[in-house]
Amino acid sequence: MILVTGGAGFIGSNFVLDWITQTGGALVNLDKLTYAGNLENLKSLQKDSRHIFVKGDIADSSLVRKLLLQHQPTAIVNFAAESHVDRSILGPGDFITTNVNGTFHLLEATRAYWESLAADKKRSFRFLHVSTDEVYGSLGAEDPPFTESTPYAPNSPYAASKAASDHLVRAYHHTYGLPIITTNCSNNYGPYQFPEKLIPLLIVNAIKGQPLPIYGDGLNIRDWLYVADHCAAIRAVLARGRVGETYNIGGDSEKSNLEVVRTVCAVLDQLHPDSPVIPHASLTAFVKDRPGHDRRYAIDASKIQRELDWEPEQNFAKGIRETVKWYLNHLDWVEQVQSGEYRKWIDLNYGGRQLI
Ligand code: NAD
Ligand code: TYD
């Protein structure tokens, strides 16, 4: 039995499905169901007793403490967070509330539980904190990729709040001996990603013949990892990772945003030739840049490869094809998530973003 937080979000729900399929194990899924949490993602587990869903906040220490005592998990995997950079720019408060204070309260409840365990259970317990490469800041074109010893230099309120949570997690190991591990992963893509992030936004806009908004010159670079590979990496870290360590996770797949647009559109041209506007790439629209937009992220994943024998299985071309197919086959899911709250976000973020 493990406790997963944020398991109704994009990566969390992929992880919950992956965990139950790959290990057969049970889990408690604690999720506040913010705009980003969606139980539709877990519909296939509705009648599966291995998935125990609890709607609640990681900042609610008494709830977390109760769940820990009741279910006696051997590990906690903390996905719960506010995760979108643009939202953190327009409203940073929620990011501090959940990513900083929420993680603090979760750590406090975990510490109390962990200290009550018998020696052998105490030794094998793990608190795995899922973080991002954005804590390392922005790279120049010629800089080497981020390693685990790259100094933190977060640039957005999102990245700063994740950096703060990473520091708290580290301190709970250093001070109290809590057996933590932190993972810092690059940009994920794949099924169930909320269409506020670049790749699903491109897919859902393109099939409706709507503009594909590209911030600035479109030459910002991200490293992209298929979400199933991230889930496999987290399983490897839980099983074999060294306590107190951090592991960088990446896809060895740096792409500029324009390359991402071209790849997604080329796949859509093949798989969805009936769209209102063809070729899909003709919908590309350069819009006002994101303030403080990080230029480049890249990950050196040699530590996890060397120590835990993990490597990504999916390459970018195949992963994008799978992802586009998934969205085309789940247009009902897309309709459902593009409800009232989503429309409000699109107006807020893109309404005042004039074309350049
Ligand atoms: P997401 O926004 O899709 O999902 C977040 C989930 O957390 C949602 O289900 C939401 O309801 C839940 N949640 C939010 N606040 C909560 C709270 N206070 N208590 C309990 N649940 C709460 O995010 P994601 O893209 O799946 O990212 C998951 C984690 O992975 C985050 O910690 C993020 O920083 C990290 N990460 C994401 C990426 C990426 O590319 N998406 C890359 C690296 C790391
Ligand atoms: P995003 O998916 O928000 O992830 P992150 O900012 O965490 O890397 O954005 C990925 C890249 O795509 C980033 O450089 C910003 C850019 N982008 C656009 O150009 N247009 C958009 O509408 C969005 C959402 C992102």
XYZ file of C-alpha atoms and ligand atoms in Angstrom:
425
model
C 0.000 0.000 0.000
C 1.320 3.429 -0.937
C -0.130 6.951 -0.652
C -0.174 9.006 -3.851
C -1.034 12.708 -3.704
C -2.343 14.557 -6.756
C -3.242 11.245 -8.394
C -6.167 12.698 -10.355
C -3.948 15.105 -12.308
C -2.005 14.436 -15.504
C 1.110 12.611 -14.299
C -0.526 11.383 -11.093
C -3.370 9.605 -12.889
C -0.935 8.035 -15.379
C 1.117 6.879 -12.385
C -1.917 5.448 -10.534
C -2.925 3.436 -13.624
C 0.682 2.373 -14.222
C 1.236 1.345 -10.577
C -1.831 -0.863 -10.428
C -1.062 -2.469 -13.806
C 2.667 -2.932 -13.273
C 2.807 -3.874 -9.578
C -0.724 -5.086 -8.824
C -0.378 -3.112 -5.583
C -2.992 -0.962 -3.886
C -2.874 2.765 -3.206
C -4.655 5.623 -1.519
C -5.047 8.590 -3.853
C -5.388 11.920 -2.002
C -6.380 14.727 -4.366
C -8.076 18.068 -3.804
C -9.671 17.942 -7.278
C -8.702 21.449 -8.336
C -9.429 22.457 -11.949
C -6.517 20.135 -12.904
C -7.814 17.037 -11.107
C -10.213 14.839 -13.032
C -11.692 11.544 -11.840
C -12.635 10.730 -15.459
C -8.931 9.872 -15.878
C -9.421 7.018 -13.405
C -12.797 5.785 -14.629
C -11.352 2.377 -15.470
C -10.597 1.876 -11.738
C -14.118 2.691 -10.530
C -14.785 -0.865 -9.340
C -11.182 -1.716 -8.455
C -10.695 -2.046 -4.683
C -6.949 -1.432 -5.106
C -7.694 2.260 -5.768
C -8.945 4.152 -2.717
C -9.761 7.737 -3.668
C -9.951 10.453 -0.999
C -10.868 14.031 -1.885
C -8.736 16.259 0.316
C -5.872 18.699 0.672
C -2.234 17.790 1.376
C -2.248 20.807 3.728
C -4.885 19.121 5.917
C -2.454 17.467 8.371
C -5.137 15.817 10.482
C -6.689 14.164 7.399
C -3.257 13.036 6.169
C -2.332 11.713 9.614
C -5.601 9.772 9.799
C -5.037 8.259 6.336
C -1.473 7.275 7.209
C -2.523 5.537 10.445
C -5.460 3.829 8.776
C -3.654 2.545 5.663
C -0.041 2.213 6.910
C 1.579 3.020 3.546
C 5.169 1.968 2.884
C 5.751 5.062 0.735
C 4.304 8.422 -0.244
C 4.634 9.773 -3.789
C 3.910 13.498 -3.794
C 2.587 14.771 -7.132
C 0.097 17.267 -5.683
C 0.908 20.783 -6.856
C -0.165 23.755 -8.839
C 1.783 23.079 -12.019
C 1.232 25.668 -14.763
C 3.762 28.488 -15.222
C 1.315 30.892 -16.905
C -1.183 30.494 -14.039
C 1.637 31.173 -11.561
C 2.361 34.439 -13.368
C -1.269 35.574 -13.325
C -1.937 34.354 -9.760
C 1.006 33.105 -7.680
C -0.922 32.763 -4.375
C -2.228 29.219 -4.934
C 1.305 28.091 -5.775
C 2.609 29.203 -2.387
C -0.426 27.729 -0.615
C -0.123 24.251 -2.127
C 3.467 23.841 -3.289
C 5.121 25.449 -0.262
C 2.682 25.328 2.680
C 0.956 22.172 1.451
C 4.241 20.303 1.140
C 5.261 21.545 4.596
C 2.057 20.212 6.207
C 2.378 16.936 4.313
C 5.950 16.575 5.579
C 4.875 17.270 9.164
C 2.135 14.615 9.039
C 4.553 12.186 7.391
C 7.228 12.806 10.024
C 4.802 12.071 12.876
C 3.717 8.818 11.190
C 7.250 7.767 10.260
C 8.525 8.328 13.790
C 5.816 6.010 15.117
C 6.875 3.086 12.878
C 8.850 0.048 14.038
C 12.572 0.125 13.140
C 12.376 -2.100 10.035
C 9.375 -0.221 8.604
C 11.053 3.074 9.416
C 14.111 1.984 7.427
C 12.204 0.919 4.331
C 9.735 3.842 4.258
C 10.146 6.386 1.411
C 8.837 9.911 0.794
C 9.273 10.529 -2.936
C 8.880 14.164 -3.925
C 8.133 14.739 -7.611
C 9.720 17.961 -8.814
C 10.744 19.709 -11.986
C 13.843 20.726 -13.946
C 12.504 24.315 -13.869
C 14.074 24.801 -10.408
C 17.468 25.027 -12.151
C 16.531 28.109 -14.184
C 17.349 28.756 -17.820
C 20.246 27.514 -19.993
C 22.059 29.273 -22.811
C 22.326 27.544 -26.195
C 25.817 26.159 -25.490
C 25.433 25.362 -21.767
C 25.703 21.732 -20.615
C 22.412 20.132 -19.445
C 21.252 20.333 -15.816
C 22.843 17.809 -13.463
C 21.794 17.052 -9.883
C 24.436 19.514 -8.685
C 23.360 22.454 -10.853
C 22.577 25.349 -8.469
C 18.915 26.231 -8.072
C 17.899 29.444 -9.897
C 14.104 29.343 -10.293
C 12.681 32.109 -12.486
C 8.867 31.810 -12.369
C 6.653 31.799 -9.278
C 5.875 28.147 -10.156
C 9.558 27.197 -10.285
C 10.294 29.148 -7.090
C 7.471 27.418 -5.217
C 8.697 23.993 -6.375
C 12.265 24.929 -5.396
C 11.008 25.903 -1.926
C 9.256 22.545 -1.585
C 12.410 20.703 -2.696
C 14.398 22.546 -0.021
C 11.869 21.628 2.680
C 11.980 17.968 1.623
C 15.776 18.025 1.710
C 15.768 19.677 5.161
C 13.422 17.016 6.586
C 15.983 14.404 5.608
C 18.965 16.361 6.878
C 17.340 17.384 10.176
C 14.951 14.554 11.066
C 16.317 11.684 8.984
C 13.061 11.304 7.024
C 13.908 8.905 4.154
C 13.164 11.164 1.211
C 14.134 11.096 -2.467
C 13.486 13.961 -4.899
C 13.116 13.627 -8.660
C 13.512 16.573 -11.056
C 11.920 15.807 -14.383
C 11.659 17.645 -17.697
C 8.429 18.465 -19.599
C 6.025 15.535 -19.787
C 3.460 14.874 -22.504
C 0.946 12.094 -23.170
C -2.623 11.021 -22.349
C -4.766 12.976 -19.859
C -2.715 16.192 -19.966
C -4.915 19.226 -19.357
C -5.030 21.335 -22.560
C -3.518 24.422 -20.938
C -0.015 22.982 -21.521
C 1.629 23.329 -24.918
C 1.212 19.925 -26.583
C -2.453 19.170 -25.720
C -3.319 22.831 -26.394
C -1.860 22.508 -29.916
C -3.791 19.298 -30.562
C -7.175 20.509 -29.328
C -6.891 23.898 -31.059
C -5.644 22.432 -34.364
C -8.509 19.966 -34.733
C -10.988 22.804 -34.228
C -9.212 25.084 -36.733
C -8.245 27.537 -33.967
C -4.936 29.481 -33.781
C -1.851 27.769 -32.319
C -0.448 30.490 -30.019
C 3.354 30.517 -29.948
C 4.962 32.787 -27.369
C 7.708 35.099 -28.674
C 9.907 33.694 -31.460
C 9.039 30.028 -30.763
C 12.715 29.160 -30.287
C 12.525 28.366 -26.568
C 13.719 24.825 -25.982
C 12.328 22.153 -23.674
C 13.336 18.540 -23.087
C 10.294 16.306 -23.638
C 9.544 12.996 -21.920
C 6.614 10.660 -22.590
C 4.638 10.368 -19.346
C 4.799 6.547 -19.203
C 8.597 6.816 -19.096
C 8.334 9.225 -16.157
C 6.085 6.742 -14.332
C 8.605 3.941 -14.931
C 11.393 6.183 -13.616
C 9.440 6.898 -10.433
C 8.886 3.171 -9.893
C 12.630 2.585 -10.333
C 13.464 5.365 -7.849
C 10.997 3.980 -5.297
C 12.393 0.484 -5.643
C 16.124 1.179 -5.872
C 16.846 4.892 -5.340
C 19.256 5.938 -2.614
C 17.749 7.783 0.350
C 18.523 11.496 0.526
C 19.449 11.667 -3.173
C 17.962 13.560 -6.076
C 17.583 12.070 -9.540
C 17.180 14.069 -12.750
C 14.788 12.467 -15.233
C 14.686 13.472 -18.903
C 13.899 12.297 -22.407
C 17.180 13.267 -24.115
C 14.869 15.052 -26.514
C 15.434 18.799 -26.746
C 13.037 20.545 -29.128
C 12.232 24.155 -29.855
C 8.561 25.041 -29.541
C 8.417 25.502 -33.319
C 9.745 21.954 -33.828
C 7.008 20.732 -31.466
C 4.357 22.588 -33.486
C 5.682 21.171 -36.771
C 5.742 17.598 -35.406
C 2.242 17.745 -33.899
C 0.809 19.346 -37.054
C 2.462 16.846 -39.419
C 0.987 13.937 -37.422
C -2.438 15.612 -37.396
C -2.263 16.208 -41.177
C -1.949 12.415 -41.566
C -4.334 11.237 -38.858
C -7.003 13.938 -39.064
C -7.211 15.218 -42.649
C -10.843 16.347 -42.118
C -9.958 19.283 -39.835
C -11.464 22.648 -40.816
C -8.009 24.111 -41.625
C -5.347 22.108 -43.493
C -2.365 22.060 -43.266
C -2.661 22.413 -39.494
C 0.653 24.334 -39.279
C -0.963 27.247 -41.152
C -2.775 27.997 -37.858
C 0.535 28.970 -36.174
C 0.203 32.430 -34.577
C 3.087 34.223 -32.858
C 1.792 36.022 -29.763
C 3.194 38.215 -27.002
C 5.881 36.381 -25.033
C 5.505 34.962 -21.511
C 7.152 37.332 -18.986
C 10.491 35.909 -17.787
C 10.198 33.047 -20.322
C 13.031 30.549 -19.705
C 14.984 30.039 -22.931
C 16.176 26.453 -22.631
C 15.908 23.413 -20.362
C 17.994 20.251 -20.858
C 18.556 17.283 -18.569
C 21.577 15.128 -17.936
C 19.896 11.868 -16.864
C 23.097 9.833 -16.606
C 22.785 9.349 -12.817
C 19.434 7.542 -12.936
C 20.577 5.600 -15.980
C 23.805 4.482 -14.308
C 22.472 3.811 -10.796
C 18.957 2.561 -11.465
C 19.229 1.277 -15.028
C 16.398 3.531 -16.231
C 16.167 4.908 -19.767
C 13.247 6.369 -21.699
C 11.632 3.826 -24.010
C 9.594 6.183 -26.162
C 11.184 8.578 -28.652
C 9.601 11.960 -29.397
C 8.232 11.143 -32.882
C 6.495 7.970 -31.685
C 5.383 9.533 -28.408
C 3.726 12.451 -30.210
C 1.990 10.042 -32.582
C 0.631 8.039 -29.633
C -0.445 11.239 -27.892
C -2.245 12.674 -30.933
C -3.998 9.321 -31.440
C -5.072 9.319 -27.781
C -6.628 12.791 -28.028
C -8.386 11.936 -31.304
C -9.840 8.825 -29.657
C -10.918 10.733 -26.530
C -12.727 13.768 -27.907
C -15.405 13.247 -25.236
C -12.717 13.693 -22.549
C -11.554 16.874 -24.320
C -15.141 18.211 -24.443
C -15.574 17.488 -20.744
C -12.400 19.315 -19.638
C -13.098 22.302 -21.908
C -15.995 23.321 -19.681
C -16.680 26.716 -18.056
C -13.510 27.004 -15.981
C -11.323 26.185 -18.983
C -12.980 28.862 -21.123
C -12.298 31.415 -18.383
C -8.603 30.491 -18.370
C -8.303 30.757 -22.175
C -9.854 34.239 -22.074
C -7.625 35.309 -19.167
C -4.330 34.060 -20.636
C -4.852 34.641 -24.359
C -7.448 37.452 -24.414
C -4.908 40.236 -23.860
C -2.042 38.518 -25.725
C -1.935 40.375 -29.014
C -0.397 38.867 -32.161
C 3.214 39.885 -32.901
P -1.485 18.653 -12.720
O -1.678 20.109 -12.521
O -2.022 17.998 -13.941
O -2.089 17.862 -11.466
C -1.934 18.269 -10.141
C -2.892 17.458 -9.282
O -2.704 17.857 -7.904
C -4.374 17.706 -9.598
O -5.078 16.486 -9.635
C -4.852 18.577 -8.438
O -6.241 18.409 -8.141
C -3.967 18.083 -7.305
N -3.796 19.072 -6.233
C -3.506 20.397 -6.368
N -3.431 20.985 -5.167
C -3.640 20.001 -4.248
C -3.674 19.985 -2.829
N -3.465 21.095 -2.113
N -3.921 18.815 -2.211
C -4.146 17.686 -2.920
N -4.152 17.652 -4.255
C -3.896 18.795 -4.926
O 0.091 18.438 -12.595
P 1.035 17.389 -13.333
O 1.460 17.951 -14.629
O 0.415 16.041 -13.274
O 2.298 17.440 -12.359
C 2.370 16.590 -11.216
C 3.647 16.892 -10.466
O 4.770 16.697 -11.315
C 3.738 18.338 -9.970
O 4.321 18.323 -8.685
C 4.655 19.017 -10.980
O 5.369 20.079 -10.390
C 5.577 17.866 -11.356
N 6.145 17.926 -12.705
C 5.343 18.123 -13.790
C 5.904 18.135 -15.066
C 5.036 18.311 -16.304
O 5.586 18.429 -17.412
N 3.719 18.295 -16.211
C 7.283 17.972 -15.239
C 8.079 17.800 -14.092
C 7.499 17.752 -12.834
P 4.250 24.631 -21.018
O 3.575 23.438 -21.614
O 3.410 25.650 -20.322
O 5.399 24.080 -20.057
P 6.596 24.891 -19.293
O 6.365 26.337 -19.389
O 6.437 24.378 -17.904
O 7.849 24.441 -19.960
O 5.062 25.376 -22.158
C 6.045 24.704 -22.929
C 6.691 25.737 -23.845
O 5.687 26.189 -24.777
C 7.173 26.983 -23.109
O 8.362 27.457 -23.755
C 6.044 27.990 -23.314
C 5.505 27.613 -24.681
N 4.059 27.887 -24.895
C 3.658 28.597 -26.022
O 4.485 29.027 -26.853
N 2.321 28.827 -26.195
C 1.378 28.404 -25.303
O 0.157 28.676 -25.504
C 1.807 27.653 -24.168
C 0.814 27.152 -23.142
C 3.170 27.416 -24.005
